[in-house]
């Protein structure tokens, strides 16, 4: 059920918002209500076109606003035609093809240029009866009559915009699937995944990016400093080395231990939406900085969904089952012969917990079975990761603080995964403090802890077991001990970061949705699928499993 928000203020609407609402009401809601905007290649191409307006244009980029019309916007150009002033809009694509060789403007372009004509009428104090749209791909100009019916369309769109703003639920996805292929927000909306949740018959087109061309930069050398220089981030290492990274290439900035970062750099990262994360020298996650100002509608939907007892229980059971099933599959994949015989009791416990948690009637039951499965799983790991002469044997899980190299390595990677989960949740616009399975009993975000359960095995445990078996670690060279505490030294931390970041780039095929993407992108995808659980398309969250 959608919640209606009443606001006595009569808000004005961007003219471009009318273009969006005519194209797709979901697009309007995402852009104008939730304030989500993504600049893809098509958007940048359109901006370049507007920068190259013809020299004969009399007035370009004129900003207009009217309280009486409830409209504001910036018209591309205004040109005289006899005694009249004509608003022009420039579009990089093709015009709408009619029967024969006739062309016309697209409905969304018609309503946009008509709205500008109505604004110009008030601005010049004279009637304007037409607008024109130039389509660069055809090099053709189309005339749009601004008659009574067109004005009524503008008014109806404004009324519809005011109505949609009152609700917290997003409108449904467009019925015309071809619109989604040209939409810059398809990777946020995930329209095909939503259709798939309701009808699994057809394969999914690919709108969600398979990878991201951004760098997660880690500054680990003690005494280093990070500063801004124009549009770049400069890392000055204590021994005189310097590295410059263009801000456009930066995905996140990770500060480990005694490293300084300037206020100017933090301002730049916040403005550009780049997450900054801090870790202690021992590898514990401290916190992050992100520009997380988002539309309240997403948070309201999340609160309503996760305070629903039945929904939370269902999601918790699915989440715990996904984790335990991945653990069981991984142990079965690694164990052969004698090792599987030794693990008989632990494997039986994992199977029993998996069966029980799927039929649990309370959250406490789910947590109980999940905890019992965790002990059995780490018991299996203790059998598989035996002594190899390098001091990396695993004798059960211990933490806070870790007391041996194996647990120090696992704890460090779990902290890295926690960082990525926090970042993915904030990127999507959810509140990491409102979780499913975990309770807010410490400084850790419950929802980030929940999301970690889906990726612990694939992103951390597999790398741990593989690197130990390949003898990539030596306890006396890669770790430091202080009393009972053990942690990675500088060289060991660099090695661990490289292995983890490399693993994130591995491509993985989602077992339900069916398309392939990197683990780096899978984290964000899973959060967006979680959001759909309380936004009208449930059933896709927590379906990923290790093979």
Coordinates of C-alpha atoms in Angstrom, one line a residue:
X1 CA 0.0 0.0 0.0
X2 CA 1.3 3.4 -0.9
X3 CA 1.5 6.2 1.7
X4 CA 0.2 9.5 0.6
X5 CA 2.2 12.6 1.6
X6 CA 0.2 15.9 1.8
X7 CA 2.1 19.1 1.2
X8 CA 0.2 22.4 1.4
X9 CA 2.9 24.1 -0.7
X10 CA 2.2 24.2 -4.4
X11 CA 5.5 23.2 -5.9
X12 CA 6.8 24.1 -9.3
X13 CA 7.7 21.5 -11.9
X14 CA 10.7 21.4 -14.2
X15 CA 9.7 21.4 -17.9
X16 CA 12.1 18.5 -18.3
X17 CA 10.0 16.6 -15.7
X18 CA 7.0 16.9 -18.0
X19 CA 9.1 15.4 -20.7
X20 CA 9.9 12.5 -18.3
X21 CA 6.3 12.0 -17.2
X22 CA 5.1 11.7 -20.8
X23 CA 7.9 9.2 -21.5
X24 CA 7.4 7.1 -18.4
X25 CA 5.9 7.9 -15.0
X26 CA 8.4 5.7 -13.3
X27 CA 11.2 7.8 -14.8
X28 CA 9.6 11.0 -13.6
X29 CA 9.3 9.6 -10.1
X30 CA 12.9 8.4 -9.9
X31 CA 14.3 11.7 -11.3
X32 CA 12.0 14.3 -9.7
X33 CA 10.7 12.7 -6.5
X34 CA 13.6 10.4 -5.5
X35 CA 16.1 12.7 -7.2
X36 CA 18.1 9.9 -8.9
X37 CA 19.9 11.0 -12.0
X38 CA 22.4 9.1 -14.0
X39 CA 24.4 10.7 -16.8
X40 CA 25.0 8.0 -19.4
X41 CA 26.5 8.3 -22.9
X42 CA 23.2 9.5 -24.4
X43 CA 23.0 12.3 -21.9
X44 CA 26.5 13.5 -22.5
X45 CA 25.9 13.3 -26.3
X46 CA 22.8 15.5 -25.8
X47 CA 24.8 18.0 -23.7
X48 CA 27.4 18.3 -26.5
X49 CA 24.7 19.0 -29.0
X50 CA 23.4 21.8 -26.9
X51 CA 26.8 23.3 -26.7
X52 CA 27.0 23.5 -30.5
X53 CA 23.8 25.4 -31.1
X54 CA 23.8 27.3 -34.5
X55 CA 25.2 30.8 -34.6
X56 CA 22.0 32.2 -36.0
X57 CA 20.0 31.4 -32.9
X58 CA 18.9 34.8 -31.4
X59 CA 18.5 33.7 -27.8
X60 CA 19.9 30.5 -26.3
X61 CA 19.6 28.8 -22.9
X62 CA 16.9 31.2 -21.7
X63 CA 15.8 30.4 -18.1
X64 CA 12.1 30.9 -17.5
X65 CA 9.9 30.5 -14.4
X66 CA 6.2 31.1 -13.7
X67 CA 4.4 30.8 -10.4
X68 CA 1.0 30.9 -12.1
X69 CA 1.9 28.1 -14.5
X70 CA 3.8 26.1 -11.8
X71 CA 6.6 25.7 -14.3
X72 CA 10.3 26.5 -14.7
X73 CA 13.0 25.5 -17.1
X74 CA 15.7 26.5 -19.6
X75 CA 14.6 26.6 -23.2
X76 CA 17.3 25.6 -25.7
X77 CA 16.7 28.6 -28.1
X78 CA 14.2 31.3 -29.0
X79 CA 14.1 32.6 -32.6
X80 CA 11.9 35.3 -34.3
X81 CA 9.5 34.4 -37.1
X82 CA 8.0 37.6 -38.4
X83 CA 6.3 39.2 -35.4
X84 CA 6.4 36.0 -33.4
X85 CA 9.0 34.4 -31.0
X86 CA 9.3 30.6 -31.5
X87 CA 10.8 28.3 -28.8
X88 CA 13.2 25.7 -30.2
X89 CA 14.2 22.4 -28.7
X90 CA 17.2 20.5 -30.1
X91 CA 17.2 16.7 -29.9
X92 CA 20.1 14.4 -31.0
X93 CA 17.9 11.5 -32.1
X94 CA 15.4 10.8 -34.9
X95 CA 11.9 12.3 -35.3
X96 CA 8.8 10.1 -35.1
X97 CA 8.0 8.5 -38.4
X98 CA 4.5 8.7 -39.6
X99 CA 2.8 6.9 -42.6
X100 CA 4.7 7.5 -45.8
X101 CA 7.5 10.1 -45.4
X102 CA 5.7 12.2 -42.8
X103 CA 7.5 12.9 -39.6
X104 CA 6.3 14.4 -36.3
X105 CA 7.7 15.2 -32.8
X106 CA 7.6 12.5 -30.1
X107 CA 4.8 13.0 -27.6
X108 CA 7.3 13.8 -24.8
X109 CA 9.1 16.4 -27.0
X110 CA 5.7 18.0 -27.9
X111 CA 4.7 18.5 -24.3
X112 CA 8.2 19.9 -23.5
X113 CA 8.3 22.5 -26.3
X114 CA 4.6 23.5 -25.6
X115 CA 5.4 24.1 -22.0
X116 CA 8.2 26.4 -23.0
X117 CA 5.9 28.2 -25.4
X118 CA 3.5 28.8 -22.5
X119 CA 6.3 30.2 -20.3
X120 CA 7.5 32.5 -23.2
X121 CA 3.9 33.8 -23.5
X122 CA 4.1 35.1 -19.9
X123 CA 7.7 36.3 -20.4
X124 CA 7.0 38.3 -23.5
X125 CA 3.3 39.2 -22.8
X126 CA 2.1 37.9 -26.1
X127 CA 0.5 34.8 -27.5
X128 CA 2.7 32.1 -28.9
X129 CA 1.0 29.5 -31.1
X130 CA 3.7 27.1 -32.0
X131 CA 7.0 25.6 -30.9
X132 CA 9.6 23.7 -33.0
X133 CA 11.8 20.6 -32.4
X134 CA 15.0 20.1 -34.4
X135 CA 16.1 16.4 -34.7
X136 CA 19.8 16.3 -35.4
X137 CA 19.8 12.6 -36.7
X138 CA 17.4 13.6 -39.5
X139 CA 18.5 17.2 -39.8
X140 CA 14.8 18.1 -39.8
X141 CA 12.6 20.5 -37.8
X142 CA 9.1 19.6 -36.7
X143 CA 6.5 22.2 -35.9
X144 CA 4.3 21.6 -32.8
X145 CA 1.0 23.6 -32.7
X146 CA 0.4 25.1 -29.2
X147 CA -3.4 24.9 -29.4
X148 CA -6.0 24.4 -26.8
X149 CA -5.6 20.6 -26.7
X150 CA -1.9 20.9 -26.3
X151 CA -2.2 23.3 -23.5
X152 CA -4.7 20.9 -21.8
X153 CA -2.0 18.2 -22.1
X154 CA 0.5 20.4 -20.3
X155 CA -2.0 21.1 -17.5
X156 CA -2.9 17.5 -17.2
X157 CA 0.8 16.5 -16.9
X158 CA 1.3 19.1 -14.2
X159 CA -1.6 17.8 -12.2
X160 CA -0.3 14.2 -12.6
X161 CA 3.1 15.3 -11.4
X162 CA 1.6 16.9 -8.3
X163 CA -0.3 13.7 -7.6
X164 CA 2.7 11.4 -8.0
X165 CA 4.7 13.5 -5.6
X166 CA 2.3 12.6 -2.8
X167 CA 3.0 8.9 -2.7
X168 CA 6.0 6.9 -1.5
X169 CA 5.5 4.0 -3.9
X170 CA 7.0 4.2 -7.3
X171 CA 4.7 3.9 -10.3
X172 CA 4.8 0.6 -12.2
X173 CA 7.3 0.1 -15.0
X174 CA 6.4 1.2 -18.5
X175 CA 4.2 -1.2 -20.5
X176 CA 6.2 -0.4 -23.6
X177 CA 9.5 -2.3 -23.0
X178 CA 11.3 -0.5 -25.9
X179 CA 11.3 2.7 -23.7
X180 CA 13.5 1.0 -21.2
X181 CA 16.3 0.3 -23.6
X182 CA 16.8 4.0 -24.2
X183 CA 16.4 5.1 -20.5
X184 CA 19.4 6.3 -18.6
X185 CA 17.8 5.0 -15.3
X186 CA 17.2 1.4 -16.4
X187 CA 20.1 0.3 -14.3
X188 CA 18.4 1.8 -11.2
X189 CA 14.8 0.9 -12.1
X190 CA 15.7 -2.7 -13.2
X191 CA 12.5 -3.0 -15.2
X192 CA 13.2 -6.4 -16.8
X193 CA 14.1 -7.9 -13.4
X194 CA 10.7 -6.6 -12.1
X195 CA 8.9 -8.2 -15.1
X196 CA 10.9 -11.4 -14.6
X197 CA 9.7 -11.6 -11.0
X198 CA 6.2 -11.7 -12.3
X199 CA 6.8 -13.8 -15.4
X200 CA 9.9 -15.9 -15.8
X201 CA 9.2 -17.0 -19.3
X202 CA 11.5 -14.6 -21.3
X203 CA 15.2 -14.1 -21.0
X204 CA 16.3 -10.7 -19.6
X205 CA 17.8 -7.9 -21.7
X206 CA 21.0 -6.5 -20.2
X207 CA 20.5 -3.0 -18.6
X208 CA 22.5 -3.4 -15.4
X209 CA 26.2 -2.9 -16.1
X210 CA 28.3 -6.0 -15.8
X211 CA 31.2 -4.1 -14.3
X212 CA 32.2 -0.6 -13.3
X213 CA 35.3 1.2 -14.7
X214 CA 36.3 2.8 -11.4
X215 CA 39.2 2.3 -9.1
X216 CA 39.0 1.4 -5.4
X217 CA 42.2 3.0 -4.2
X218 CA 43.8 1.9 -0.9
X219 CA 46.4 4.1 0.8
X220 CA 48.3 1.9 3.2
X221 CA 51.7 3.3 3.7
X222 CA 52.0 5.0 7.2
X223 CA 52.7 8.8 6.9
X224 CA 51.2 9.2 3.5
X225 CA 48.9 12.1 2.7
X226 CA 46.1 12.5 0.2
X227 CA 45.3 15.9 -1.3
X228 CA 43.4 17.5 -4.1
X229 CA 45.0 19.1 -7.2
X230 CA 42.4 20.4 -9.6
X231 CA 40.4 17.5 -10.8
X232 CA 42.8 14.9 -9.5
X233 CA 43.5 13.2 -6.2
X234 CA 47.2 13.2 -5.4
X235 CA 48.7 10.6 -3.0
X236 CA 52.1 11.7 -1.5
X237 CA 54.0 8.8 0.0
X238 CA 56.4 9.4 2.8
X239 CA 59.5 8.4 0.7
X240 CA 58.8 11.0 -1.9
X241 CA 56.8 8.9 -4.4
X242 CA 53.6 10.5 -5.8
X243 CA 50.5 9.1 -7.5
X244 CA 47.9 11.1 -9.3
X245 CA 44.4 9.7 -10.0
X246 CA 41.8 11.6 -12.0
X247 CA 38.6 12.1 -10.0
X248 CA 36.6 10.6 -12.9
X249 CA 38.4 7.3 -12.4
X250 CA 37.9 7.0 -8.7
X251 CA 35.3 4.8 -7.2
X252 CA 36.3 4.8 -3.5
X253 CA 39.2 6.0 -1.4
X254 CA 40.3 3.8 1.5
X255 CA 42.5 5.2 4.2
X256 CA 44.4 2.6 6.3
X257 CA 46.1 3.6 9.6
X258 CA 48.2 6.7 9.9
X259 CA 47.3 8.5 6.7
X260 CA 46.2 12.1 6.4
X261 CA 43.6 13.4 4.0
X262 CA 42.9 17.1 3.4
X263 CA 39.5 18.8 3.8
X264 CA 39.6 19.9 0.2
X265 CA 39.9 16.3 -0.9
X266 CA 36.9 15.3 1.3
X267 CA 34.8 18.1 -0.2
X268 CA 35.7 16.9 -3.7
X269 CA 34.9 13.3 -3.0
X270 CA 31.6 14.2 -1.3
X271 CA 30.6 16.4 -4.2
X272 CA 31.4 13.7 -6.8
X273 CA 29.7 10.9 -4.8
X274 CA 33.0 9.1 -4.1
X275 CA 33.0 7.1 -0.9
X276 CA 35.8 7.6 1.6
X277 CA 36.5 4.7 4.1
X278 CA 38.8 4.6 7.1
X279 CA 40.4 1.5 8.6
X280 CA 42.7 1.2 11.6
X281 CA 46.2 0.0 11.1
X282 CA 45.1 -3.4 12.4
X283 CA 42.4 -3.7 9.6
X284 CA 39.3 -2.8 11.6
X285 CA 36.7 -0.8 9.7
X286 CA 36.1 2.6 11.4
X287 CA 33.6 4.5 9.2
X288 CA 33.0 6.3 6.0
X289 CA 32.0 9.5 4.3
X290 CA 29.5 9.6 1.6
X291 CA 27.0 12.1 0.2
X292 CA 24.0 10.1 1.3
X293 CA 21.3 12.8 1.0
X294 CA 18.5 10.8 -0.8
X295 CA 14.8 11.0 -1.4
X296 CA 12.9 10.1 1.8
X297 CA 10.6 7.9 -0.2
X298 CA 13.1 5.1 -0.4
X299 CA 13.7 5.1 3.4
X300 CA 9.9 5.2 4.1
X301 CA 9.4 2.1 1.9
X302 CA 12.3 0.4 3.6
X303 CA 10.9 1.1 7.1
X304 CA 7.5 0.0 6.2
X305 CA 8.8 -3.2 4.6
X306 CA 11.3 -4.2 7.4
X307 CA 8.8 -3.4 10.2
X308 CA 6.4 -5.9 8.7
X309 CA 6.9 -9.0 10.8
X310 CA 5.9 -11.5 8.1
X311 CA 8.1 -9.9 5.4
X312 CA 11.1 -9.7 7.7
X313 CA 10.8 -13.3 8.7
X314 CA 10.5 -14.4 5.1
X315 CA 13.6 -12.4 4.1
X316 CA 15.6 -13.5 7.1
X317 CA 14.9 -17.2 6.3
X318 CA 15.8 -16.6 2.7
X319 CA 19.0 -14.8 3.6
X320 CA 20.1 -17.4 6.2
X321 CA 19.3 -20.3 3.8
X322 CA 21.3 -18.7 1.0
X323 CA 24.3 -18.4 3.3
X324 CA 24.2 -21.9 4.7
X325 CA 23.5 -23.5 1.3
X326 CA 26.6 -21.7 -0.1
X327 CA 28.6 -23.0 2.9
X328 CA 27.4 -26.5 2.4
X329 CA 28.1 -26.5 -1.4
X330 CA 31.6 -25.1 -0.8
X331 CA 32.4 -27.8 1.8
X332 CA 31.1 -30.5 -0.5
X333 CA 33.2 -29.1 -3.4
X334 CA 36.4 -29.1 -1.4
X335 CA 36.0 -32.4 0.5
X336 CA 36.9 -35.7 -0.9
X337 CA 37.5 -39.2 0.5
X338 CA 38.9 -39.1 4.1
X339 CA 38.3 -35.4 4.6
X340 CA 34.6 -35.8 3.8
X341 CA 34.4 -38.8 6.1
X342 CA 35.9 -36.7 9.0
X343 CA 33.3 -34.0 8.3
X344 CA 30.3 -36.2 8.3
X345 CA 28.8 -34.8 11.5
X346 CA 29.4 -31.1 10.5
X347 CA 27.9 -31.7 7.0
X348 CA 24.9 -33.4 8.5
X349 CA 24.4 -30.4 10.8
X350 CA 24.6 -28.0 7.9
X351 CA 21.9 -29.9 6.1
X352 CA 19.7 -30.1 9.1
X353 CA 20.0 -26.4 9.9
X354 CA 19.2 -25.6 6.2
X355 CA 16.1 -27.6 6.4
X356 CA 15.0 -26.2 9.8
X357 CA 15.5 -22.6 9.1
X358 CA 13.3 -22.7 6.0
X359 CA 10.4 -23.7 8.2
X360 CA 11.2 -21.4 11.2
X361 CA 8.2 -19.4 12.6
X362 CA 10.2 -16.7 14.4
X363 CA 13.4 -14.6 13.8
X364 CA 14.9 -16.1 16.9
X365 CA 14.6 -19.6 15.4
X366 CA 16.3 -18.5 12.2
X367 CA 19.1 -16.9 14.1
X368 CA 19.5 -20.0 16.2
X369 CA 19.8 -22.4 13.3
X370 CA 22.1 -19.9 11.4
X371 CA 24.4 -19.7 14.4
X372 CA 24.6 -23.5 14.8
X373 CA 25.3 -23.8 11.0
X374 CA 28.1 -21.3 11.4
X375 CA 29.8 -23.4 14.1
X376 CA 29.6 -26.5 11.9
X377 CA 30.9 -24.7 8.9
X378 CA 34.0 -23.4 10.7
X379 CA 34.5 -26.9 12.0
X380 CA 34.7 -28.0 8.4
X381 CA 37.2 -25.3 7.6
X382 CA 39.4 -26.4 10.6
X383 CA 39.6 -29.9 9.0
X384 CA 40.4 -28.5 5.5
X385 CA 42.9 -25.8 6.4
X386 CA 45.4 -27.9 8.4
X387 CA 49.0 -27.1 9.2
X388 CA 51.1 -26.5 6.1
X389 CA 54.3 -25.5 7.9
X390 CA 53.8 -21.8 7.3
X391 CA 51.8 -21.2 10.5
X392 CA 48.4 -20.7 8.7
X393 CA 46.4 -23.6 10.2
X394 CA 42.8 -22.8 11.1
X395 CA 41.6 -24.1 14.5
X396 CA 38.2 -22.5 14.7
X397 CA 37.0 -19.0 14.5
X398 CA 38.1 -16.4 17.0
X399 CA 37.9 -12.6 16.7
X400 CA 37.9 -9.3 18.7
X401 CA 40.8 -9.6 18.6
X402 CA 41.9 -12.4 16.2
X403 CA 44.5 -14.5 17.9
X404 CA 46.2 -16.3 15.0
X405 CA 47.2 -15.5 11.4
X406 CA 44.4 -17.4 9.8
X407 CA 41.7 -15.6 11.8
X408 CA 43.5 -12.2 11.3
X409 CA 43.3 -12.7 7.6
X410 CA 39.7 -13.8 7.6
X411 CA 38.8 -10.8 9.9
X412 CA 40.5 -8.4 7.6
X413 CA 38.7 -9.7 4.5
X414 CA 35.4 -9.6 6.3
X415 CA 36.0 -5.9 7.2
X416 CA 36.7 -5.2 3.5
X417 CA 33.5 -7.0 2.6
X418 CA 31.6 -5.0 5.2
X419 CA 33.0 -1.8 3.6
X420 CA 31.7 -2.8 0.2
X421 CA 28.3 -3.7 1.6
X422 CA 27.9 -0.3 3.4
X423 CA 28.9 1.4 0.1
X424 CA 26.4 -0.6 -2.0
X425 CA 23.6 0.1 0.5
X426 CA 24.3 3.9 0.6
X427 CA 24.7 4.0 -3.2
X428 CA 21.2 2.5 -3.7
X429 CA 19.8 4.9 -1.1
X430 CA 18.7 2.6 1.7
X431 CA 19.4 3.0 5.4
X432 CA 22.1 0.5 6.5
X433 CA 20.9 0.8 10.2
X434 CA 17.6 -1.0 9.5
X435 CA 18.4 -4.7 8.9
X436 CA 16.7 -8.1 8.5
X437 CA 18.6 -10.8 10.4
X438 CA 21.0 -8.8 12.5
X439 CA 20.0 -6.6 15.4
X440 CA 21.4 -3.1 16.0
X441 CA 23.5 -4.1 19.0
X442 CA 26.9 -2.6 18.1
X443 CA 28.4 0.1 15.9
X444 CA 28.1 -2.1 12.9
X445 CA 25.2 -1.5 10.5
X446 CA 22.7 -4.4 10.6
X447 CA 21.7 -4.3 7.0
X448 CA 25.4 -4.4 5.9
X449 CA 25.9 -7.4 8.1
X450 CA 22.9 -9.0 6.4
X451 CA 24.2 -8.4 2.9
X452 CA 27.6 -9.8 3.9
X453 CA 26.0 -13.2 4.5
X454 CA 25.4 -13.6 0.8
X455 CA 29.0 -13.0 -0.2
X456 CA 31.2 -14.2 2.7
X457 CA 31.9 -17.6 1.1
X458 CA 32.4 -16.3 -2.5
X459 CA 34.4 -13.2 -1.8
X460 CA 36.3 -14.1 1.4
X461 CA 36.4 -17.8 2.3
X462 CA 37.2 -19.0 -1.2
X463 CA 40.1 -16.6 -1.4
X464 CA 41.3 -17.6 2.1
X465 CA 41.3 -21.3 1.4
X466 CA 42.8 -20.9 -2.0
X467 CA 45.6 -18.6 -0.9
X468 CA 46.5 -20.8 2.1
X469 CA 46.6 -24.0 -0.1
X470 CA 48.8 -22.1 -2.6
X471 CA 51.2 -21.3 0.3
X472 CA 50.9 -17.5 -0.4
X473 CA 51.3 -16.7 3.3
X474 CA 53.9 -17.0 6.0
X475 CA 53.0 -16.3 9.6
X476 CA 56.4 -14.9 10.4
X477 CA 56.6 -12.6 7.4
X478 CA 53.1 -11.3 6.8
X479 CA 51.7 -10.9 10.4
X480 CA 52.5 -9.1 13.6
X481 CA 51.7 -10.3 17.1
X482 CA 51.1 -8.2 20.2
X483 CA 50.2 -10.3 23.2
X484 CA 47.2 -12.4 22.2
X485 CA 46.4 -10.1 19.2
X486 CA 47.5 -10.9 15.7
X487 CA 47.1 -8.8 12.6
X488 CA 48.5 -8.2 9.1
X489 CA 51.7 -6.1 8.7
X490 CA 52.1 -3.6 6.0
X491 CA 53.3 -6.1 3.3
X492 CA 50.7 -8.7 4.4
X493 CA 47.9 -6.0 4.2
X494 CA 48.9 -5.0 0.6
X495 CA 48.9 -8.7 -0.4
X496 CA 45.4 -9.2 1.1
X497 CA 44.0 -6.1 -0.5
X498 CA 45.3 -7.2 -3.9
X499 CA 43.8 -10.7 -3.6
X500 CA 40.4 -9.4 -2.4
X501 CA 40.1 -6.6 -5.1
X502 CA 41.1 -9.1 -7.8
X503 CA 38.4 -11.5 -6.6
X504 CA 35.8 -8.8 -6.8
X505 CA 36.5 -8.5 -10.5
X506 CA 35.8 -12.2 -11.2
X507 CA 32.7 -12.6 -13.3
X508 CA 29.8 -14.6 -11.9
X509 CA 26.5 -15.7 -13.4
X510 CA 23.4 -15.0 -11.3
X511 CA 21.6 -18.4 -11.0
X512 CA 18.1 -16.9 -11.2
X513 CA 18.3 -13.8 -13.3
X514 CA 20.7 -15.5 -15.7
X515 CA 23.1 -12.8 -16.7
X516 CA 26.8 -12.5 -15.8
X517 CA 28.4 -9.7 -13.9
X518 CA 31.4 -9.1 -11.6
X519 CA 31.1 -9.6 -7.9
X520 CA 31.8 -5.9 -7.6
X521 CA 28.5 -5.2 -9.4
X522 CA 26.7 -8.1 -7.8
X523 CA 26.8 -6.4 -4.4
X524 CA 24.8 -3.4 -5.7
X525 CA 22.5 -5.6 -7.7
X526 CA 21.5 -7.6 -4.7
X527 CA 20.6 -4.4 -2.7
X528 CA 18.4 -3.2 -5.6
X529 CA 16.7 -6.6 -5.7
X530 CA 16.2 -6.3 -1.9
X531 CA 14.5 -3.0 -2.4
X532 CA 12.1 -4.6 -4.9
X533 CA 10.9 -6.9 -2.0
X534 CA 8.9 -4.1 -0.6
X535 CA 8.4 -2.2 -3.9
X536 CA 6.1 -4.5 -5.7
X537 CA 8.4 -7.2 -7.2
X538 CA 9.4 -9.7 -4.5
X539 CA 11.1 -13.0 -5.0
X540 CA 14.5 -12.2 -6.5
X541 CA 16.5 -11.3 -3.3
X542 CA 18.9 -13.8 -1.7
X543 CA 18.7 -16.3 -4.6
X544 CA 22.4 -16.2 -5.4
X545 CA 24.4 -19.4 -4.5
X546 CA 28.0 -20.5 -4.9
X547 CA 28.2 -23.2 -7.5

